[in-house]
Amino acid sequence: VIIMAPASLILLGATVILQVDLLPDKKFLLLPPVNFTIKAINLAQVLLRWEPNTDQEQRNVQLGYHVKINAPQEEDYETRNTESRRITILHKGFSASVQTVPWNDRSLQPSSWVSAELRAPPGSPGTSIVNLTCTTNTKANNYTHLRPYQVSLHCTWLVGKDAPEDTQYFLYYRYGSWTEECQEYSKDTLQRNIACWFPRTFINSKGRDLLAVYVNGSSEEAVIKPFDELFALHAIGNDEQKPWTKWFLIAVMATICFILLTFSLICRICHLWTKVFPPVPAPKSNIKEFFVTINYEKTGSSETETEVISYAEEAGSETLEDSVF
Ligand SMILES: *[C@@H]1O[C@H](CO)[C@@H](O)[C@H](O)[C@H]1NC(C)=O
Ligand SMILES: *[C@@H]1O[C@H](CO)[C@@H](O)[C@H](O)[C@H]1NC(C)=O
Ligand SMILES: *[C@@H]1O[C@H](CO)[C@@H](O)[C@H](O)[C@H]1NC(C)=O
Ligand SMILES: *[C@@H]1O[C@H](CO)[C@@H](O)[C@H](O)[C@H]1NC(C)=O
């Protein structure tokens, strides 16, 4: 005990010094990231990118980033990466802000924000398509095909009310990393495309990806504003199953509860408990009993508190002592 005391004192001191060093003072300022850019990398997909501030004072603090998407739809999240991909509609533009935040230590102040934006694509108002609706249809393929299912896509839309007569629209879809342009259009009386049919697509009807549909256009008289929309495939084929599943689960739970209740009642009535579970005889204890004694001693002069914890086995084979000052 006496030999160990200085060693543990040194250890304690070292821990305190280390903690003080780790504890950042109020002058430690977090700087916002630099070179924040937003780039459209695909249909309805953007890449947000930034760099850590090179002037940032290095301390033993882990840093992360708080990203706030302002448009087209508010969203915010934190990340330790310096880039982030988002799937989003882009015809209304896209804007976001990012700040440096302490990753674990909430006592530190986050940095100021830096912002960037992707402007809405140009075009005359009222020229983009409206009322876009898309449906998918899944059909089993014959066995000679590589893919067992074949998903077709059919989209219809209305011509923008201020679109010139010579407007022509073009539709593209993206599913995952696959992008395809429509080859089979239906036309209105002015020969403008108003519907599209893909007999087979790269869409996985069981996948979780969002389907992105993008329609742009051209005209001699005006710049045609593009339009894009995201479709959740699961929102179209699986909704009917949900209420049924829920009620089925509730019924199963209710049945289980009822059975358990009935069983416990029967058990009580017939005193089955004692028959099924006879009282367990207390095992003869061969285990050596374990004693823990805690003594507090206060020495009046030095105000030091001494805690002595001693563990002693009854058999006296080994004695362990530990002291903390
Ligand atoms: C930010 O961008 C500028 C110009 O493109 C470049 O010179 C600089 O190195 C970049 N900063 C960082 C930290 O990457
Ligand atoms: C197109 O959609 C708007 C609302 O988004 C609706 O008011 C209008 O009736 C729709 N037009 C047609 C022809 O379906
Ligand atoms: C199966 O697919 C092959 C190749 O696409 C086609 O030639 C054949 O007629 C199909 N068979 C049936 C029964 O549809
Ligand atoms: C429409 O978008 C596609 C894909 O981004 C592009 O290749 C094409 O040039 C665009 N067409 C017009 C008329 O803007």
Coordinates of C-alpha atoms in Angstrom, one line a residue, residues 63-262:
L63 CA -14.6 18.1 -36.2
G64 CA -17.7 17.4 -38.3
Y65 CA -20.1 19.3 -40.4
H66 CA -23.7 20.4 -40.1
V67 CA -25.4 20.6 -43.5
K68 CA -28.6 22.5 -43.9
I69 CA -30.5 22.3 -47.1
N70 CA -32.7 25.4 -47.6
A71 CA -34.4 24.7 -50.9
P72 CA -36.3 23.0 -52.5
Q73 CA -37.1 21.3 -49.2
E74 CA -35.6 22.0 -45.8
E75 CA -33.5 19.3 -44.3
D76 CA -30.5 19.2 -42.0
Y77 CA -28.0 16.5 -41.0
E78 CA -24.5 16.1 -39.7
T79 CA -21.6 14.3 -41.4
R80 CA -17.9 13.8 -40.9
N81 CA -17.3 13.6 -44.7
T82 CA -16.4 16.6 -46.8
E83 CA -18.9 15.7 -49.5
S84 CA -22.5 14.5 -49.7
R85 CA -24.8 13.3 -52.4
R86 CA -28.5 14.2 -52.4
I87 CA -31.4 13.1 -54.5
T88 CA -33.7 16.0 -55.1
I89 CA -35.8 17.8 -57.7
L90 CA -33.8 20.6 -59.3
H91 CA -36.2 22.6 -61.4
K92 CA -36.8 25.0 -58.5
G93 CA -33.1 25.4 -57.8
F94 CA -31.2 24.1 -54.8
S95 CA -29.4 25.8 -52.0
A96 CA -27.6 24.7 -48.9
S97 CA -25.4 25.9 -46.1
V98 CA -22.7 24.2 -44.1
Q99 CA -20.8 24.9 -40.9
T100 CA -18.0 23.3 -38.9
V101 CA -19.2 21.7 -35.7
P102 CA -17.4 19.9 -32.8
W103 CA -18.2 16.2 -33.3
N104 CA -18.5 15.1 -29.7
D105 CA -17.9 18.1 -27.5
R106 CA -21.1 20.1 -27.4
S107 CA -19.6 22.9 -25.2
L108 CA -17.8 24.3 -28.3
Q109 CA -19.5 26.9 -30.5
P110 CA -20.1 25.8 -34.1
S111 CA -18.5 28.0 -36.8
S112 CA -20.4 30.5 -39.0
W113 CA -22.2 29.2 -42.1
V114 CA -21.1 29.2 -45.7
S115 CA -23.7 28.9 -48.4
A116 CA -23.9 27.9 -52.0
E117 CA -26.7 27.5 -54.5
L118 CA -27.6 25.9 -57.8
R119 CA -29.9 28.3 -59.6
A120 CA -33.2 27.2 -61.1
P121 CA -32.7 26.3 -64.8
P122 CA -33.6 29.2 -67.1
G123 CA -36.8 29.3 -69.1
S124 CA -39.9 31.3 -69.7
P125 CA -42.7 30.9 -67.1
G126 CA -45.5 28.6 -68.1
T127 CA -43.5 26.7 -70.7
S128 CA -42.7 23.7 -68.7
I129 CA -44.9 20.6 -68.7
V130 CA -47.6 20.2 -66.0
N131 CA -49.4 17.3 -64.4
L132 CA -46.8 14.7 -65.0
T133 CA -48.0 11.2 -64.0
C134 CA -46.1 8.0 -64.4
T135 CA -47.0 4.4 -63.9
T136 CA -44.8 1.3 -63.9
N137 CA -45.9 -2.2 -64.8
T138 CA -44.0 -5.3 -63.8
K139 CA -44.4 -8.4 -66.0
A140 CA -42.7 -11.8 -65.6
N141 CA -40.2 -12.4 -68.4
N142 CA -39.8 -15.8 -70.1
Y143 CA -36.9 -17.9 -68.8
T144 CA -34.7 -17.1 -71.8
H145 CA -34.3 -13.6 -70.5
L146 CA -31.5 -12.6 -68.2
R147 CA -33.8 -10.6 -65.9
P148 CA -36.8 -12.5 -64.5
Y149 CA -38.9 -9.3 -64.4
Q150 CA -39.5 -6.7 -67.0
V151 CA -40.7 -3.2 -65.8
S152 CA -42.3 -0.9 -68.3
L153 CA -42.8 2.8 -67.7
H154 CA -45.6 5.0 -69.0
C155 CA -45.7 8.8 -68.4
T156 CA -48.2 11.4 -69.5
W157 CA -48.2 15.2 -69.1
L158 CA -49.8 18.4 -70.3
V159 CA -48.2 21.0 -72.4
G160 CA -47.4 24.2 -70.5
K161 CA -50.1 26.8 -71.0
D162 CA -47.7 29.4 -72.3
A163 CA -45.5 27.0 -74.4
P164 CA -45.2 28.1 -78.0
E165 CA -46.8 25.9 -80.7
D166 CA -43.5 24.6 -82.0
T167 CA -42.4 23.4 -78.5
Q168 CA -41.1 19.9 -78.4
Y169 CA -40.6 18.0 -75.1
F170 CA -38.1 15.3 -74.3
L171 CA -38.4 12.9 -71.4
Y172 CA -35.6 11.1 -69.5
Y173 CA -35.7 8.8 -66.6
R174 CA -33.0 7.8 -64.1
Y175 CA -33.1 4.8 -61.9
G176 CA -30.0 4.3 -59.8
S177 CA -27.1 4.9 -62.2
W178 CA -29.1 4.2 -65.3
T179 CA -30.4 7.1 -67.4
E180 CA -32.5 6.6 -70.6
E181 CA -34.1 8.9 -73.1
C182 CA -37.6 8.1 -74.3
Q183 CA -37.9 6.6 -77.8
E184 CA -41.7 6.1 -78.1
Y185 CA -43.7 9.3 -77.7
S186 CA -47.4 10.0 -78.2
K187 CA -48.2 13.4 -79.7
D188 CA -50.9 16.0 -79.6
T189 CA -52.5 17.6 -82.7
L190 CA -49.6 20.1 -82.9
Q191 CA -47.2 17.2 -83.0
R192 CA -45.9 18.0 -79.5
N193 CA -44.9 15.1 -77.3
I194 CA -47.4 14.5 -74.5
A195 CA -46.8 11.0 -73.4
C196 CA -44.0 8.4 -73.4
W197 CA -43.7 4.7 -73.2
F198 CA -40.7 2.6 -72.3
P199 CA -41.6 -1.1 -72.9
R200 CA -38.6 -2.1 -70.7
T201 CA -36.5 -0.2 -68.3
F202 CA -33.7 -0.6 -65.7
I203 CA -36.2 -0.1 -62.9
N204 CA -36.1 -2.7 -60.2
S205 CA -39.6 -3.1 -59.0
K206 CA -38.4 -4.4 -55.7
G207 CA -35.7 -1.8 -55.3
R208 CA -35.8 1.1 -52.9
D209 CA -34.3 3.8 -55.2
L210 CA -36.4 6.7 -56.2
L211 CA -37.4 7.0 -59.9
A212 CA -36.3 10.4 -61.3
V213 CA -38.2 11.7 -64.3
Y214 CA -37.0 14.8 -66.2
V215 CA -38.7 16.6 -69.1
N216 CA -37.0 19.4 -70.9
G217 CA -37.9 21.0 -74.2
S218 CA -36.9 23.2 -77.1
S219 CA -38.6 25.9 -79.2
E220 CA -37.5 28.6 -81.6
E221 CA -39.5 31.2 -79.8
A222 CA -38.8 30.6 -76.1
V223 CA -36.5 28.9 -73.7
I224 CA -38.5 26.0 -72.4
K225 CA -38.3 25.5 -68.6
P226 CA -37.4 21.9 -67.7
F227 CA -39.3 20.0 -65.0
D228 CA -38.3 17.0 -62.9
E229 CA -40.1 14.8 -60.3
L230 CA -39.2 11.9 -58.1
F231 CA -41.4 8.9 -57.7
A232 CA -41.3 6.4 -54.9
L233 CA -42.1 3.1 -56.5
H234 CA -43.3 1.6 -53.2
A235 CA -45.9 4.2 -52.9
I236 CA -47.6 2.8 -56.1
G237 CA -47.8 -1.2 -56.0
N238 CA -47.7 -2.1 -51.7
D239 CA -50.1 0.2 -49.7
E240 CA -52.9 -2.3 -49.7
Q241 CA -50.9 -4.8 -47.7
K242 CA -50.2 -2.5 -44.8
P243 CA -53.6 -2.3 -43.0
W244 CA -54.0 -6.1 -43.4
T245 CA -50.6 -6.8 -41.8
K246 CA -51.3 -4.4 -38.9
W247 CA -54.7 -6.0 -38.1
F248 CA -53.2 -9.4 -38.4
L249 CA -50.4 -8.5 -35.9
I250 CA -52.9 -7.1 -33.5
A251 CA -55.1 -10.2 -33.7
V252 CA -52.0 -12.4 -33.1
M253 CA -51.0 -10.3 -30.0
A254 CA -54.5 -10.4 -28.6
T255 CA -54.7 -14.2 -29.0
I256 CA -51.4 -14.7 -27.3
C257 CA -52.4 -12.4 -24.4
F258 CA -55.7 -14.2 -24.1
I259 CA -54.0 -17.6 -24.0
L260 CA -51.5 -16.5 -21.4
L261 CA -54.2 -15.0 -19.2
T262 CA -56.3 -18.1 -19.4

